[in-house]
Coordinates of C-alpha atoms and ligand atoms in Angstrom, one line a residue:
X213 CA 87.8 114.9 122.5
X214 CA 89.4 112.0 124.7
X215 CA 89.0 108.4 123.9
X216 CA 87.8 107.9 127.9
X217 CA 88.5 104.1 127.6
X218 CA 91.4 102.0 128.8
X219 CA 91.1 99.2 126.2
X220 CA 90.8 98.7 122.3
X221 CA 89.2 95.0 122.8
X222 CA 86.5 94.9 120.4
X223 CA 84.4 97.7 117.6
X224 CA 81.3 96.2 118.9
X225 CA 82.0 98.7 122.2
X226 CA 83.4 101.6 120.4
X227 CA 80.4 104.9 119.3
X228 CA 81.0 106.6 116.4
X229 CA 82.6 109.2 117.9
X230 CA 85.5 107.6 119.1
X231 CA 85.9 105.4 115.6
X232 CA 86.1 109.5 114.2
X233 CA 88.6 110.3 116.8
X234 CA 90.5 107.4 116.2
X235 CA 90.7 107.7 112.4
X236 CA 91.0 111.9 112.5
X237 CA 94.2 110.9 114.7
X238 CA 95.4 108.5 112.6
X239 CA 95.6 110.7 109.4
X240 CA 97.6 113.3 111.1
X241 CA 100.5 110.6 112.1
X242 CA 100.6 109.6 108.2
X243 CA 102.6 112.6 107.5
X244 CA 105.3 111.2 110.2
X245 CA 105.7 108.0 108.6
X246 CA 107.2 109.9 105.1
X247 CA 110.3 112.1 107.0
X248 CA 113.5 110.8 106.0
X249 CA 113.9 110.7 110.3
X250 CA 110.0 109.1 110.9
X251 CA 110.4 109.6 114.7
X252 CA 108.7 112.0 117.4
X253 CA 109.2 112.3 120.7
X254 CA 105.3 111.7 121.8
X255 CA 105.7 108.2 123.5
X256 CA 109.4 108.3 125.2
X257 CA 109.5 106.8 128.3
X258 CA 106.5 104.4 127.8
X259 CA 106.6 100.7 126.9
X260 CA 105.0 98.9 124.2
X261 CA 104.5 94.7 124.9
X262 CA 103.7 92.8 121.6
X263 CA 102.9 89.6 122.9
X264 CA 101.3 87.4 119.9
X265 CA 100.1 83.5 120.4
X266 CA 99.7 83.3 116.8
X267 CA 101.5 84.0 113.3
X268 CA 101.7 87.7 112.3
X269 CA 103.3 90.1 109.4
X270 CA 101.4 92.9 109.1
X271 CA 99.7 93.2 113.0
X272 CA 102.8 92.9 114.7
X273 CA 105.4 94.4 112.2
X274 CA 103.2 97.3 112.3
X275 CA 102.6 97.7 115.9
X276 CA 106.4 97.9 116.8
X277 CA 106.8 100.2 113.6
X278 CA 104.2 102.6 115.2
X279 CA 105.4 102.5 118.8
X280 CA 108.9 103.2 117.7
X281 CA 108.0 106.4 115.5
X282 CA 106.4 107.4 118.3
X283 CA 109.7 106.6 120.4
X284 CA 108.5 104.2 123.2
X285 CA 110.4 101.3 124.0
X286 CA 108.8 98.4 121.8
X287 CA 109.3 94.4 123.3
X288 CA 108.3 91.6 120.9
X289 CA 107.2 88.0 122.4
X290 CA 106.6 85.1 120.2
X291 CA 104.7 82.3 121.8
X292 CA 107.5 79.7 120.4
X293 CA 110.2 81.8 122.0
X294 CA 108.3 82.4 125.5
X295 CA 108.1 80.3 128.3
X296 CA 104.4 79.2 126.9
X297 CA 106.6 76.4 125.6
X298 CA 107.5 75.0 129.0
X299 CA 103.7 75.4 130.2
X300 CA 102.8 78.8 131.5
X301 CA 99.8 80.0 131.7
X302 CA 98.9 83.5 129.8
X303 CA 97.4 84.7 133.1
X304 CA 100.9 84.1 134.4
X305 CA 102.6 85.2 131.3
X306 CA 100.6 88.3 131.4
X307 CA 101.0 88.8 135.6
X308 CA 104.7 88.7 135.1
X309 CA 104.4 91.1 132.5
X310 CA 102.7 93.8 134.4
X311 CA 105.3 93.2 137.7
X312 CA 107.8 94.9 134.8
X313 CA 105.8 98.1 134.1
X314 CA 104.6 98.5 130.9
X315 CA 102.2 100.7 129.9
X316 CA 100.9 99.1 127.2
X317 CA 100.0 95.4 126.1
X318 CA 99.1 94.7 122.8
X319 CA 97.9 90.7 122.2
X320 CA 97.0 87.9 119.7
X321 CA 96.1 84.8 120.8
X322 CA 93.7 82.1 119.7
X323 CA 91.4 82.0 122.4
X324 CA 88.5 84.3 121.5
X325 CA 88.1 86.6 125.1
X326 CA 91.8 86.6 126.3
X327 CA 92.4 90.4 125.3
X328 CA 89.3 91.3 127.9
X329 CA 90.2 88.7 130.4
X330 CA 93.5 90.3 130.9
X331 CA 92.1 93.5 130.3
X332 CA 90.1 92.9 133.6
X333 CA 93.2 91.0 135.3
X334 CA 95.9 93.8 134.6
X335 CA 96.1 97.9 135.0
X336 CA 98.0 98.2 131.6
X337 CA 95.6 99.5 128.3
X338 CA 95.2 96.1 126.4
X339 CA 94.6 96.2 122.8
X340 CA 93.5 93.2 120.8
X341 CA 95.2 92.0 118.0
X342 CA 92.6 89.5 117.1
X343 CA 91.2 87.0 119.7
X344 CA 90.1 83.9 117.6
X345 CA 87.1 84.4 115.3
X346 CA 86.1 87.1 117.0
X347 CA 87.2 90.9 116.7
X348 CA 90.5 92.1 115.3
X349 CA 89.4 95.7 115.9
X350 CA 92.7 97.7 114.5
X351 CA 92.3 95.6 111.5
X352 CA 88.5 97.3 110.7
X353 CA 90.2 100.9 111.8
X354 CA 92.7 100.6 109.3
X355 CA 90.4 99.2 107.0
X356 CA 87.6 102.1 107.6
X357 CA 90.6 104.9 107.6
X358 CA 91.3 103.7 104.1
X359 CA 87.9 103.4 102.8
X360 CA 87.4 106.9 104.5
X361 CA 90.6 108.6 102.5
X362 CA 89.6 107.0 99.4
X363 CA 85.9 107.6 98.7
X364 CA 85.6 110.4 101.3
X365 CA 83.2 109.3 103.4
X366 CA 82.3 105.6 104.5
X367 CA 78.1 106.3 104.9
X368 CA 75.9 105.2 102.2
X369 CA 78.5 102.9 100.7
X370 CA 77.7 99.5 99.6
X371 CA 80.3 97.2 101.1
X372 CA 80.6 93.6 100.0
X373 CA 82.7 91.2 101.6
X374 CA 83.4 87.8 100.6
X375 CA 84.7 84.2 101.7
X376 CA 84.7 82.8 105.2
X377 CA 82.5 84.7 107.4
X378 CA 82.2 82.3 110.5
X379 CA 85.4 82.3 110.8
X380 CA 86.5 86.1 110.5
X381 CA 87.4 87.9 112.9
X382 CA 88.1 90.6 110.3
X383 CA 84.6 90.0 109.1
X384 CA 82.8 90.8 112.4
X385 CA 84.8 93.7 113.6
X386 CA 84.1 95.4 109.8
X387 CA 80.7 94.6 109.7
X388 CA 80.2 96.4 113.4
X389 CA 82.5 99.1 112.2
X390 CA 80.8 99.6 108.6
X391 CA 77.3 99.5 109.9
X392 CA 77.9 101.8 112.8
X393 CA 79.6 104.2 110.6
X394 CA 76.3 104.4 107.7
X395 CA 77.7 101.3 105.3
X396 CA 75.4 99.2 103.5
X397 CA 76.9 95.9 104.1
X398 CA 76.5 92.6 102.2
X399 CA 78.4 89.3 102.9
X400 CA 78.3 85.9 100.9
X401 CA 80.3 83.0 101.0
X402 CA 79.7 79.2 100.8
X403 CA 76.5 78.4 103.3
X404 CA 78.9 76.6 105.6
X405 CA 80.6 79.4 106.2
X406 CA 77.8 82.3 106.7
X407 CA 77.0 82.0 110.6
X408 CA 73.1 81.4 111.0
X409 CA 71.4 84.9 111.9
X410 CA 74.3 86.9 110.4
X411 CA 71.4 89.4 109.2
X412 CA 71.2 90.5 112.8
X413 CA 74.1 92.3 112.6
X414 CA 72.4 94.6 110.1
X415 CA 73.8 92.8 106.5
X416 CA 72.1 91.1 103.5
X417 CA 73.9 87.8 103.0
X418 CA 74.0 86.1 99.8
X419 CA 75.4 82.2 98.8
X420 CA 76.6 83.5 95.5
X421 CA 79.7 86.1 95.0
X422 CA 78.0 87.5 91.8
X423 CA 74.9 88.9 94.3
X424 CA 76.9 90.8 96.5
X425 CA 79.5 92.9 93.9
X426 CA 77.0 93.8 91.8
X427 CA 77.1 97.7 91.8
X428 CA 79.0 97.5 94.7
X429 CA 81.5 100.6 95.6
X430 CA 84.3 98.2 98.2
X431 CA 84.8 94.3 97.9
X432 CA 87.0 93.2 100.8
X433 CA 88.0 89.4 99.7
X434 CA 88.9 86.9 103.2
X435 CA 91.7 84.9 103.0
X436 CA 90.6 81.2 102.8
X437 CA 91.6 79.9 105.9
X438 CA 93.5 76.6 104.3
X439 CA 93.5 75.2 107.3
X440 CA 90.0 74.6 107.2
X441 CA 89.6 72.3 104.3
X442 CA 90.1 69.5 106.6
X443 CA 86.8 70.3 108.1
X444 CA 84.7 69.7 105.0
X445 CA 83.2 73.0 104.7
X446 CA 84.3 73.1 100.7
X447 CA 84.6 70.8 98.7
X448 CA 88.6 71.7 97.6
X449 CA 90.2 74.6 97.3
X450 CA 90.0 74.2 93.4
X451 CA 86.2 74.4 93.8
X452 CA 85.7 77.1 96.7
X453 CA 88.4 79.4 93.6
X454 CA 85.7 79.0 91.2
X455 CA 82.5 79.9 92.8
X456 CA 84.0 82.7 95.2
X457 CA 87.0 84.0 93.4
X458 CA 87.3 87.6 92.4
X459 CA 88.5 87.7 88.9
X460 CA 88.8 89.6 85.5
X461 CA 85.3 88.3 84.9
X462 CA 83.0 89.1 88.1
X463 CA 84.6 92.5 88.4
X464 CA 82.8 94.1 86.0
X465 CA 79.9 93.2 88.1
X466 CA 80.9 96.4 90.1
X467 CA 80.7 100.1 89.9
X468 CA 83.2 101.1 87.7
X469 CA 85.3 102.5 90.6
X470 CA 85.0 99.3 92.9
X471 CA 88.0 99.1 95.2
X472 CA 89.3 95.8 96.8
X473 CA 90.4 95.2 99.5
X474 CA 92.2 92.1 101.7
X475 CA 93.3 92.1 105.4
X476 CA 96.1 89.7 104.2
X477 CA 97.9 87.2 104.0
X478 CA 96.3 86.8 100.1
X479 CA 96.2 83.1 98.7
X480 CA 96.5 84.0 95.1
X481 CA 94.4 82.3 92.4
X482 CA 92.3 81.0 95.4
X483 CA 89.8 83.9 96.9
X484 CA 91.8 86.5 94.4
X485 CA 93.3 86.8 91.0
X486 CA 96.6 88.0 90.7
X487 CA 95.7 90.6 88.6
X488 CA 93.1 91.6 90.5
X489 CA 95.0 91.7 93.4
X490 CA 97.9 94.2 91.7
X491 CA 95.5 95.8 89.7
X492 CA 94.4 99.5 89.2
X493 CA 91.5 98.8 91.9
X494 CA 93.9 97.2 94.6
X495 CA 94.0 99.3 97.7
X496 CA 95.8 96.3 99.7
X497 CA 99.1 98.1 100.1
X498 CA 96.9 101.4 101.6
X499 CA 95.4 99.3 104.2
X500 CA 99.1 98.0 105.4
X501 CA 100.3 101.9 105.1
X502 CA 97.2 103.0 107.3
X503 CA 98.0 100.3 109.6
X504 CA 101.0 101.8 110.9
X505 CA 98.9 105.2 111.3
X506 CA 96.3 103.7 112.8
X507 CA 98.5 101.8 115.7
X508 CA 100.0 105.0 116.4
X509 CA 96.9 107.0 116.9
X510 CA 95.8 103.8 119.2
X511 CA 99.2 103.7 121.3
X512 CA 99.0 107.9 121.6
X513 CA 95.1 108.1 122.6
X514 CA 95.9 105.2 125.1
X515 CA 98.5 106.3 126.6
X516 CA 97.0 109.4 127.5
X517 CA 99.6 111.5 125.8
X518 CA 97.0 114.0 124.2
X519 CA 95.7 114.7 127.3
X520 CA 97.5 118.6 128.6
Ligands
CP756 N1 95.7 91.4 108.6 C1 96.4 90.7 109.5 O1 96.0 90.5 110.6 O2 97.6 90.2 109.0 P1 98.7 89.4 109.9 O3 98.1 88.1 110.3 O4 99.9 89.3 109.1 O5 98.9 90.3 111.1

């Protein structure tokens, strides 16, 4: 199978199919990533654009990791070091871009949209590396690839995830991601931060953490976006730690097998316990392995390079 598309701008848009394509891919680039030379030739000649508006470790690291095992030609742009500084526009940014030829465009940027408005402006594949609150689609991939290697399938799970869901954009793409692919999905968080007609998109929501563990098989903890205390949607940080931390104590709330996850960055002691967070459950460090796998199967099914 093909992934017939030219774009990876939101889960919303992508069937089943394609999320199986994508993640079937993915595992058979993990084996790349542990040679002592982690290169192959799939991708020379092509050129990989990382062109990110907003902070990034994982996202970015990951997408120049990927395109370099593959061997294309991976470019970096930081909005503090581009000419964004001295006023240009991203639809100029991006139209200078494509008069260079690459073949690929991978973006972040704070403006929820900008990955499909370019995706409409330029010929290149765009893929989006979160666009505001709304979708950071490689992040639910990775995140499905490694619920999908650890419990073998991803249907009939019982998925919890906690903290700031109006604000997610990791969030929304896993819920459309989860629910498409057979998860049971529940969310909960403060009330100020559960988005009015969340059930809509097929989840139970809950105002209390201890609802949405219990028994469940996958908690995925949300950085607490600190950022946003200065809005008043919780009280203090000290306060939002003690109603919607996970800890030794809520835990055993779970199935005995829970796994946790987090997209990352973690703010330790505040949504997550250290030792929960290094603990025998933690599959954090999976999800940034899988990351690099799942960027790879991305950049090859974009660029057309399966196709004989
Ligand atoms: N998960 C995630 O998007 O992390 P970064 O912000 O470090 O890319």
């Amino acid at each position: 199978m093909k992934l017939n598309r030219k774009d990876i701008l939101g889960i919303q848009e992508l069937s089943v199919d394609e999320i199986h394509l994508i993640l079937d891919t993915a595992e058979s680039f993990i084996e790349v990533s542990t040679r002592e030379i982690k290169k192959v030739p799939t991708l020379r000649g092509k050129t990989l654009v990382n062109l990110f508006y907003e902070a990034s470790t994982r996202t970015r690291t990951s997408f120049e990791i990927a395109g370099k095992r593959l061997s294309a030609d991976t470019i970096n742009i930081s909005a503090s070091t581009s000419s964004m500084v001295k006023g240009e526009t991203l639809i100029d940014t991006a139209k200078n871009l494509e008069a260079m030829n690459p073949d690929i465009i991978v973006i972040r940027h704070s403006a929820a949209g900008s990955p499909h408005m370019l995706a409409g402006l330029l010929k290149q594949s765009i893929i989006n590396a979160g666009d505001g609150a709304h979708e950071h689609p490689t992040q639910a991939l990775l995140d499905l690839m490694t619920i999908r290697s650890k419990k073998g399938r991803i249907a009939g799970l019982e998925i919890a995830i906690i903290g700031d869901i109006s604000h997610s954009r990791v969030a929304r793409s896993n819920i459309y991601g989860m629910t498409k692919m057979g998860a049971r999905v529940r969310v909960a968080g403060p009330a100020t931060m559960l988005p009015r007609g969340i059930e809509k998109l097929g989840v139970t929501a809950y105002t209390h953490i201890d609802e949405a563990i219990r028994d469940a098989d996958i908690i995925m903890m949300l950085r607490i976006q600190t950022e946003r205390e200065k809005l008043n949607i919780f009280p203090s940080l000290r306060e939002y730690a003690k109603y919607f931390s996970l800890n030794r104590r809520n835990i055993e709330l779970a199935r005995e097998d829970v796994l946790i996850m987090h997209p990352g960055p973690m703010n330790r002691g505040v949504e997550i316990s250290p030792d929960i967070a290094d603990g025998p459950h933690s599959i954090i460090l999976d999800q940034v392995t899988n990351g690099v796998a799942v960027r790879m199967a991305l950049l090859y099914l974009l660029t057309g390079s399966n196709e004989s």
